[in-house]
Each structure stands twice: as C-alpha cells, then as structure tokens.
Amino acid sequence: MHSYKIAVIEGDGIGREVMAEGLRVLEAAGRRFQINFSWHHFDWNCQTYLKTGRMMPEDGLDQLRAFDAIYLGAVGYPGVPDHVSLWGLLIPIRRTFQQYVNLRPVRLLRGVDSPVKGFAPGEINLCIVRENNEGEYSEVGGRLYQNTDAELALQESIFTRRGCDRVIRYAFELARTRRRHVTSATKSNGIIHTMPFWDERFSATTKDFPDIKTDQYHIDILSAHFVRHPDWFDVVVASNLFGDILSDLAAAVVGSIGLAPSANLNPERQFPSMFEPVHGSAPDIAGKGIANPIAQIWSGAMMLQHFGEHSAAKAIEDALEAVLADPQLLTPDLGGKACTRNVGEAIARAVSSGS
Ligand SMILES: NC(=O)c1ccc[n+]([C@@H]2O[C@H](COP(=O)([O-])OP(=O)(O)OC[C@H]3O[C@@H](n4cnc5c(N)ncnc54)[C@H](O)[C@@H]3O)[C@@H](O)[C@H]2O)c1
C-alpha cells in the first residue's frame, strides 16, 4: 500500500464543486490500486481574504512544504481583485516551490464535439509546456504620477538563461517520450530583447537533442495554426503569458475549458508539485452544480502519474473517456444536461469497475 499526504485547496466558486468530484475519483482509484491518500484541507480562498486580509496565513508556504503534492481547485472571486487572489496564493506557491514547468496536455477525446471539424479522437494530441516562474508575470514595475495626466504604468518581463534553459530542456525531454517534435512560441519580431533571447536559448538547446524535430512560430500565427492545424503539434514550449493564452485556446479547440488539466511541476522533486485545472472559479456558473469536473479529475490523474502510479492514472483517463462517450453524462459546456456530481460519480464507478 502506497501512502500520499496531499494538501487540498478547494479555493473559490466552482473550485469547491469540482474538487469534491476529483477527490471522489481519486478515492476510487486508491481503493482499486491500493493507494492510501491522507487529505488535509486548507480553506484558503477569497472568503478567507475578506475576513483576514490574506489569501493564506503568513506561514502558509511552510505548512505546504511537507506534503507530497498540492491539489487545487481554482481561486478568484468578484469582490477581491484578481491580481490579489492570484499573487496571494497561486503565484507564491508556484515560485517558492520552483514549479517552473506548467504542463498542460490537450487531447481530443472520444465523445467530444470539437468546434474544429475534421479531426478524429486522438488526432489532436499535444502538450503545452508553459514557463511558470518568470517571463511576463513579474512584480518588477510600478505606477507613477497617479491620477494626473502624466500617469504611467510600467511592467517588466524577466527572462533568465537558467529559467529559459530548464523549461526548454524539459520540453525536449518530454518530446523524447512522445512524437519527438518541439515547437517554440516566440514573438521575436516585435519584442526585441526578451524574445530573441528566448529564441537563442531554444536554438542552443536543440544542439543537445539532434533526434528531435523542431520549429518555431510567432505567437500570432501559432494561434491561427492551433485552430486550423492542431494536429501539427506535439510538444509546444512557451513563455508564461504565451503558454497561458495558448492553453485556453487549445482547450476550446478540443471542446471545452472544462476538460483542460494541468500540473505545476518541480521536476527535481525538492518541493511539492501542484495539480489543478486550467480553468478558473467560473463565478457565472458557480453554485449551479453544472461545472464540468473532468479537468479537475484529469489533474488528479496527472498527480498519480507524477507519483509513478501509472496504472491508477491510466484507469482514470480511460474512465473519463468512457464516460464522455455517453451523451447523458455531458455537462452543459459540452452540450449536455448532466450535473457535476453525476459525472464525478460515473467516472468513479468506471474507475472502480475498470470498465
Ligand atoms: N488557476 C486559477 O485558479 C485561475 C485560473 C483562471 C482564472 N482564475 C480566476 O477565476 C475567476 C474567473 O475567471 P475567468 O472567467 O477569466 O475564467 P474561468 O475559467 O473561471 O471561466 C471562463 C468561462 O469558462 C467557463 N468554465 C470554466 N470552467 C468550467 C468548467 N469546469 N465547466 C464548465 N464551464 C467552465 C465559465 O463558466 C466561464 O464562462 C477570476 O477571478 C480569475 O482570476 C483562476
């Protein structure tokens, strides 16, 4: 029996609803594959911020350090500015724990009607490797002369050699386990310091991986290719902002943001990694019980993969694809009428029975 100690942060809005299903399915996988989970729940969210002035306590990161992984729903809610909820919880976790790879798989699953026509299930199968610690998401900058005509805002991007090299290298190593093709997202025509530097680091890394096919596109045409030719791509490596935008776009191409999982990885395993859906707290549907729980459930499978529990991870992925094939079990984002809980229960049953 393997045992894992997991920090659970439901967060806000639909984060709380989809997390219940994520835990249900992981428990089912645990029973079948002799895995014991010890869940520790943290009520760190926008409500906590409104009560205490902090998204998490001052020693919050120290509290998380001892866990094997962090399983997160989503944070952010009207009433608390989005930059406060993000910088008060998610970004400090990603940075302090050196989760510099944000891995976001994108697959066209059986049973899902993609808005992009002409592709069979499995024909769209790519992985976005998003730089997760630096880039455009930086605290360097400021505001001057506020409330005057001379008012200005300055925001700096940070690209370091170490930061670029380690995430680009991860993408190449990942490609070796897949179809041996890495695409770099750039914008070195318009952004004349950081992006040519990113291109140089990409080019330098290619030399260590002669067996991997490479290409690069400016982010504007790459976005168009994601819609017209999503089957061209295997591993796509991108800066923090570009990777973030590309992953919502790719999720839409394969049917719904409600299907998109992610892993914030510390590949050296010095710190816990964090697993969460790509989507946010969706205040527009929160409380209605109709959120698609699959992104959360699939993120749980990525956590098992990270632990080396490959059979259990595969059982969850197979189960969610089997359930998607039943039109009665599609949530409204996929054109159906099913509720969050019904989908979670059906996936848990499929995991238990191995069907
Ligand atoms: N990692 C995170 O915690 C994270 C990520 C993105 C946004 N946010 C936060 O979430 C809040 C809302 O942000 P947003 O509206 O830009 O993005 P969002 O992902 O929450 O929602 C975008 C749209 O997608 C739909 N949607 C999202 N997840 C869904 C699901 N599982 N099933 C069905 N439909 C789903 C929503 O209903 C909405 O129409 C903001 O406070 C934002 O800062 C948090």
Coordinates of C-alpha atoms and ligand atoms in Angstrom, one line a residue:
M1 CA 0.0 0.0 0.0
H2 CA 1.5 3.4 -1.0
S3 CA 0.5 6.4 1.0
Y4 CA 0.5 10.0 0.0
K5 CA -0.2 13.2 2.1
I6 CA -2.0 15.7 -0.1
A7 CA -2.8 19.4 0.7
V8 CA -6.2 20.2 -0.7
I9 CA -7.1 23.8 -1.5
E10 CA -10.7 23.9 -3.0
G11 CA -10.5 27.7 -3.4
D12 CA -13.4 29.6 -4.8
G13 CA -16.5 29.2 -6.9
I14 CA -16.6 26.0 -9.0
G15 CA -13.3 25.1 -7.5
R16 CA -15.2 23.8 -4.5
E17 CA -17.7 21.9 -6.7
V18 CA -15.2 20.1 -9.0
M19 CA -12.8 19.3 -6.1
A20 CA -15.4 17.1 -4.5
E21 CA -15.5 15.0 -7.7
G22 CA -11.7 15.0 -8.0
L23 CA -11.4 13.5 -4.5
R24 CA -14.2 11.0 -5.1
V25 CA -12.4 9.6 -8.2
L26 CA -9.0 9.6 -6.6
E27 CA -10.5 7.7 -3.6
A28 CA -12.0 5.1 -6.1
A29 CA -8.6 4.7 -7.8
G30 CA -7.0 4.4 -4.3
R31 CA -9.3 1.5 -3.4
R32 CA -8.7 -0.3 -6.6
F33 CA -4.9 0.2 -6.8
Q34 CA -4.1 0.0 -3.0
I35 CA -3.2 3.7 -2.7
N36 CA -3.9 5.5 0.6
F37 CA -4.5 9.2 0.5
S38 CA -4.4 11.4 3.5
W39 CA -6.2 14.6 2.6
H40 CA -5.5 17.9 4.5
H41 CA -8.0 20.6 3.7
F42 CA -7.0 24.3 3.7
D43 CA -9.7 27.0 3.5
W44 CA -7.5 29.4 1.7
N45 CA -9.7 31.5 -0.7
C46 CA -11.3 34.8 -1.3
Q47 CA -13.7 34.5 1.7
T48 CA -10.6 34.0 3.9
Y49 CA -9.0 37.1 2.3
L50 CA -12.1 39.2 3.1
K51 CA -12.1 38.0 6.7
T52 CA -8.3 38.1 7.4
G53 CA -6.7 40.3 4.7
R54 CA -4.7 37.3 3.5
M55 CA -5.3 34.5 1.0
M56 CA -3.2 32.2 3.2
P57 CA -1.6 32.6 6.6
E58 CA 1.9 34.1 6.8
D59 CA 3.4 30.7 7.3
G60 CA 1.2 29.1 4.6
L61 CA 4.0 28.1 2.4
D62 CA 5.8 26.4 5.3
Q63 CA 2.6 24.5 6.0
L64 CA 2.5 23.2 2.5
R65 CA 6.2 22.2 2.2
A66 CA 5.8 18.8 3.9
F67 CA 3.1 17.5 1.6
D68 CA 3.7 15.1 -1.2
A69 CA 1.6 17.3 -3.5
I70 CA -1.0 20.1 -3.6
Y71 CA -4.3 19.5 -5.2
L72 CA -6.0 22.8 -6.1
G73 CA -9.5 23.8 -7.4
A74 CA -9.4 27.4 -8.5
V75 CA -9.1 30.8 -6.8
G76 CA -10.6 34.2 -7.6
Y77 CA -14.0 35.7 -6.9
P78 CA -15.8 39.0 -7.5
G79 CA -15.2 41.3 -4.6
V80 CA -11.5 40.5 -4.5
P81 CA -9.3 41.9 -7.3
D82 CA -8.0 39.0 -9.5
H83 CA -4.3 40.1 -9.0
V84 CA -4.8 39.9 -5.3
S85 CA -6.1 36.3 -5.3
L86 CA -3.5 35.2 -7.8
W87 CA -0.5 36.8 -6.2
G88 CA -1.7 36.0 -2.7
L89 CA -1.8 32.2 -3.3
L90 CA -1.1 30.6 -6.6
I91 CA 2.0 32.5 -7.8
P92 CA 3.8 32.3 -4.4
I93 CA 3.2 28.5 -4.4
R94 CA 4.5 28.1 -8.0
R95 CA 7.6 30.2 -7.3
T96 CA 8.6 29.2 -3.8
F97 CA 8.3 25.5 -4.8
Q98 CA 10.1 26.1 -8.0
Q99 CA 7.3 24.6 -10.0
Y100 CA 8.8 26.0 -13.2
V101 CA 7.0 23.7 -15.6
N102 CA 3.3 24.1 -16.2
L103 CA 2.4 21.0 -18.1
R104 CA -0.9 21.2 -19.9
P105 CA -1.9 18.2 -22.1
V106 CA -4.5 18.7 -24.8
R107 CA -6.3 15.8 -26.4
L108 CA -9.4 15.4 -28.5
L109 CA -11.4 12.8 -26.5
R110 CA -13.9 10.3 -27.7
G111 CA -17.5 11.7 -27.4
V112 CA -16.5 15.4 -27.5
D113 CA -17.8 17.5 -30.4
S114 CA -14.9 19.8 -31.2
P115 CA -15.8 23.2 -32.8
V116 CA -12.9 22.5 -35.2
K117 CA -14.1 19.9 -37.7
G118 CA -12.4 17.1 -39.4
F119 CA -10.3 15.5 -36.6
A120 CA -10.9 12.1 -35.1
P121 CA -10.4 11.4 -31.4
G122 CA -6.7 11.2 -30.7
E123 CA -5.7 13.1 -33.8
I124 CA -5.3 16.3 -31.7
N125 CA -2.8 15.3 -29.0
L126 CA -0.3 17.9 -27.9
C127 CA 1.3 19.1 -24.7
I128 CA 1.9 22.7 -23.8
V129 CA 4.9 23.3 -21.6
R130 CA 4.5 26.7 -20.1
E131 CA 7.3 28.5 -18.3
N132 CA 5.8 29.0 -14.8
N133 CA 8.1 31.1 -12.7
E134 CA 9.2 34.2 -14.6
G135 CA 8.6 35.8 -18.0
E136 CA 5.8 38.3 -18.4
Y137 CA 4.3 37.6 -14.9
S138 CA 6.7 39.7 -12.8
E139 CA 6.4 42.0 -9.9
V140 CA 9.0 44.4 -11.4
G141 CA 7.4 47.6 -12.4
G142 CA 5.3 50.3 -10.9
R143 CA 2.9 53.2 -11.3
L144 CA 3.9 56.8 -11.3
Y145 CA 2.0 60.2 -11.1
Q146 CA -1.3 58.5 -10.4
N147 CA -4.4 60.5 -11.1
T148 CA -2.6 63.0 -13.2
D149 CA -2.3 63.4 -17.0
A150 CA 1.3 62.1 -16.7
E151 CA 0.1 58.8 -15.1
L152 CA 2.1 55.8 -16.2
A153 CA 2.3 52.1 -15.6
L154 CA 5.5 50.1 -16.2
Q155 CA 5.7 46.2 -16.2
E156 CA 8.9 44.4 -16.8
S157 CA 9.3 40.9 -18.2
I158 CA 12.1 38.7 -16.8
F159 CA 13.8 36.1 -18.9
T160 CA 16.8 34.4 -17.4
R161 CA 19.2 32.0 -19.0
R162 CA 18.6 29.5 -16.2
G163 CA 14.8 30.0 -16.4
C164 CA 14.6 29.6 -20.2
D165 CA 17.0 26.7 -20.4
R166 CA 15.4 24.5 -17.8
V167 CA 11.9 24.7 -19.2
I168 CA 13.0 24.3 -22.8
R169 CA 15.1 21.3 -21.8
Y170 CA 12.1 19.8 -20.0
A171 CA 10.1 20.2 -23.3
F172 CA 12.8 18.3 -25.3
E173 CA 13.0 15.5 -22.7
L174 CA 9.2 15.2 -22.8
A175 CA 9.2 15.1 -26.6
R176 CA 11.6 12.1 -26.4
T177 CA 8.7 10.2 -24.6
R178 CA 6.2 11.3 -27.3
R179 CA 6.5 12.0 -31.1
R180 CA 9.9 13.8 -30.9
H181 CA 8.8 17.2 -32.1
V182 CA 9.1 20.5 -30.2
T183 CA 7.6 23.8 -31.3
S184 CA 8.7 27.1 -29.7
A185 CA 6.2 30.0 -29.3
T186 CA 8.0 33.3 -30.0
K187 CA 7.4 36.9 -30.9
S188 CA 11.0 38.0 -31.7
N189 CA 9.9 40.3 -34.5
G190 CA 8.0 42.7 -32.1
I191 CA 9.5 42.1 -28.7
I192 CA 13.2 42.8 -29.4
H193 CA 15.0 41.9 -26.2
T194 CA 13.4 39.0 -24.4
M195 CA 12.1 37.1 -27.4
P196 CA 15.3 36.9 -29.4
F197 CA 16.9 35.8 -26.2
W198 CA 14.3 33.0 -25.8
D199 CA 15.0 32.0 -29.5
E200 CA 18.7 31.8 -28.8
R201 CA 18.2 29.6 -25.7
F202 CA 15.8 27.4 -27.8
S203 CA 18.4 27.1 -30.6
A204 CA 21.2 26.3 -28.1
T205 CA 19.2 23.5 -26.5
T206 CA 18.3 21.9 -29.9
K207 CA 22.0 21.0 -30.2
D208 CA 21.7 18.6 -27.3
F209 CA 18.7 16.9 -28.9
P210 CA 19.6 16.1 -32.5
D211 CA 16.9 13.4 -32.6
I212 CA 14.1 15.9 -32.0
K213 CA 12.4 17.8 -34.8
T214 CA 12.0 21.5 -34.1
D215 CA 10.2 24.5 -35.4
Q216 CA 9.1 27.9 -34.1
Y217 CA 6.3 30.3 -34.9
H218 CA 5.4 33.8 -33.8
I219 CA 2.6 33.6 -31.4
D220 CA 0.1 35.3 -33.7
I221 CA 0.3 32.8 -36.5
L222 CA 0.8 30.0 -34.0
S223 CA -2.6 30.8 -32.6
A224 CA -4.1 30.6 -36.0
H225 CA -2.3 27.2 -36.6
F226 CA -3.7 25.9 -33.3
V227 CA -7.2 26.4 -34.8
R228 CA -6.5 25.3 -38.4
H229 CA -3.9 22.6 -37.9
P230 CA -3.9 21.4 -34.2
D231 CA -2.6 18.1 -35.4
W232 CA 0.7 19.6 -36.4
F233 CA 1.8 19.9 -32.8
D234 CA 3.4 17.5 -30.3
V235 CA 5.2 19.5 -27.5
V236 CA 4.8 23.3 -27.6
V237 CA 7.1 25.3 -25.3
A238 CA 6.1 28.8 -24.4
S239 CA 6.8 31.7 -22.0
N240 CA 4.4 32.2 -19.1
L241 CA 1.9 34.5 -20.8
F242 CA 2.0 32.9 -24.3
G243 CA 1.6 29.4 -22.7
D244 CA -1.3 30.6 -20.6
I245 CA -3.2 32.0 -23.6
L246 CA -2.4 29.1 -25.9
S247 CA -3.7 26.6 -23.3
D248 CA -7.2 28.2 -23.1
L249 CA -7.2 28.3 -26.9
A250 CA -6.2 24.7 -27.2
A251 CA -8.8 23.7 -24.6
A252 CA -11.5 25.4 -26.7
V253 CA -10.3 23.6 -29.8
V254 CA -10.7 20.2 -28.2
G255 CA -14.2 21.1 -26.8
S256 CA -14.2 22.9 -23.5
I257 CA -12.0 24.7 -20.9
G258 CA -13.8 22.3 -18.5
L259 CA -11.7 19.4 -19.9
A260 CA -8.2 21.0 -19.5
P261 CA -5.9 19.7 -16.8
S262 CA -2.6 21.0 -15.6
A263 CA 0.4 20.1 -13.5
N264 CA 2.7 22.7 -11.9
L265 CA 5.9 20.6 -11.7
N266 CA 9.1 20.9 -9.7
P267 CA 10.9 18.3 -11.8
E268 CA 13.7 17.9 -9.3
R269 CA 11.1 16.9 -6.6
Q270 CA 12.7 19.1 -4.0
F271 CA 9.3 20.6 -3.3
P272 CA 5.7 19.5 -3.7
S273 CA 4.2 19.9 -7.2
M274 CA 0.7 21.2 -7.6
F275 CA -2.2 19.8 -9.7
E276 CA -5.1 22.0 -10.8
P277 CA -7.5 22.5 -13.7
V278 CA -6.5 25.2 -16.3
H279 CA -9.9 26.9 -15.7
G280 CA -10.7 29.5 -13.0
S281 CA -13.5 29.7 -10.5
A282 CA -16.2 30.5 -13.1
P283 CA -18.4 32.8 -11.0
D284 CA -21.0 32.8 -13.8
I285 CA -21.9 29.2 -13.1
A286 CA -20.8 28.7 -9.5
G287 CA -23.4 27.3 -7.2
K288 CA -25.4 25.7 -10.0
G289 CA -23.8 22.3 -9.9
I290 CA -23.2 22.2 -13.6
A291 CA -19.4 22.7 -13.8
N292 CA -17.6 20.1 -15.8
P293 CA -15.4 18.2 -13.2
I294 CA -13.2 16.5 -15.8
A295 CA -10.4 19.0 -15.8
Q296 CA -10.1 18.6 -12.0
I297 CA -10.4 14.8 -12.2
W298 CA -7.8 14.6 -15.0
S299 CA -5.4 16.8 -13.0
G300 CA -5.8 14.2 -10.2
A301 CA -4.6 11.6 -12.8
M302 CA -1.6 13.8 -13.5
M303 CA -0.8 13.8 -9.8
L304 CA -0.8 10.0 -9.8
Q305 CA 1.4 9.9 -12.9
H306 CA 3.8 12.2 -11.0
F307 CA 3.9 9.7 -8.1
G308 CA 4.7 6.9 -10.5
E309 CA 1.2 5.3 -10.1
H310 CA 0.8 4.8 -13.8
S311 CA -1.9 2.1 -13.7
A312 CA -4.1 4.2 -11.5
A313 CA -3.6 7.3 -13.6
K314 CA -4.4 5.4 -16.8
A315 CA -7.5 3.9 -15.2
I316 CA -8.8 7.4 -14.5
E317 CA -8.0 8.6 -18.0
D318 CA -9.8 5.6 -19.5
A319 CA -12.8 6.1 -17.2
L320 CA -13.3 9.7 -18.1
E321 CA -13.1 9.0 -21.8
A322 CA -15.6 6.1 -21.4
V323 CA -18.0 8.4 -19.5
L324 CA -17.7 11.1 -22.1
A325 CA -18.9 8.7 -24.7
D326 CA -22.4 8.7 -23.0
P327 CA -24.3 11.8 -24.1
Q328 CA -26.4 11.6 -20.9
L329 CA -23.2 12.3 -19.0
L330 CA -22.1 15.5 -20.8
T331 CA -22.2 18.8 -18.8
P332 CA -23.7 21.9 -20.4
D333 CA -20.3 23.2 -21.6
L334 CA -20.3 20.1 -23.9
G335 CA -23.8 20.5 -25.0
G336 CA -25.4 18.1 -22.4
K337 CA -27.5 18.4 -19.3
A338 CA -25.6 16.4 -16.7
C339 CA -24.6 17.8 -13.4
T340 CA -21.2 17.9 -11.8
R341 CA -21.9 15.2 -9.3
N342 CA -23.4 12.7 -11.8
V343 CA -20.3 12.9 -14.0
G344 CA -18.0 12.5 -11.0
E345 CA -19.9 9.5 -9.7
A346 CA -20.0 7.9 -13.1
I347 CA -16.2 8.3 -13.5
A348 CA -15.6 6.9 -10.0
R349 CA -17.8 3.9 -10.8
A350 CA -15.9 3.3 -14.1
V351 CA -12.6 3.5 -12.2
S352 CA -13.8 1.0 -9.6
S353 CA -15.1 -1.5 -12.1
G354 CA -12.3 -1.0 -14.7
S355 CA -14.8 -0.5 -17.4
Ligands
LIG1 N1 -5.8 28.8 -11.6 C1 -6.8 29.5 -11.2 O1 -7.1 29.5 -10.0 C2 -7.4 30.5 -12.1 C3 -7.3 30.4 -13.5 C4 -8.0 31.3 -14.3 C5 -8.8 32.2 -13.7 N2 -8.9 32.3 -12.4 C6 -9.9 33.3 -11.7 O2 -11.2 32.8 -11.9 C7 -12.1 33.9 -12.0 C8 -12.9 33.8 -13.3 O3 -12.0 33.9 -14.4 P1 -12.4 33.8 -15.9 O4 -13.9 34.0 -16.0 O5 -11.5 34.5 -16.7 O6 -12.1 32.2 -16.3 P2 -12.9 30.9 -15.9 O7 -12.0 29.8 -16.4 O8 -13.2 30.8 -14.5 O9 -14.2 30.9 -16.8 C9 -14.2 31.2 -18.2 C10 -15.5 30.6 -18.8 O10 -15.4 29.2 -18.9 C11 -16.4 28.6 -18.2 N3 -15.9 27.5 -17.4 C12 -14.7 27.4 -16.7 N4 -14.5 26.3 -16.2 C13 -15.6 25.5 -16.5 C14 -16.0 24.1 -16.1 N5 -15.2 23.4 -15.4 N6 -17.1 23.7 -16.6 C15 -17.9 24.5 -17.4 N7 -17.6 25.7 -17.7 C16 -16.4 26.2 -17.3 C17 -17.0 29.6 -17.2 O11 -18.4 29.4 -16.9 C18 -16.8 30.9 -18.0 O12 -17.9 31.1 -18.9 C19 -11.2 35.1 -11.9 O13 -11.2 35.5 -10.5 C20 -9.8 34.6 -12.3 O14 -8.8 35.4 -11.8 C21 -8.3 31.5 -11.6

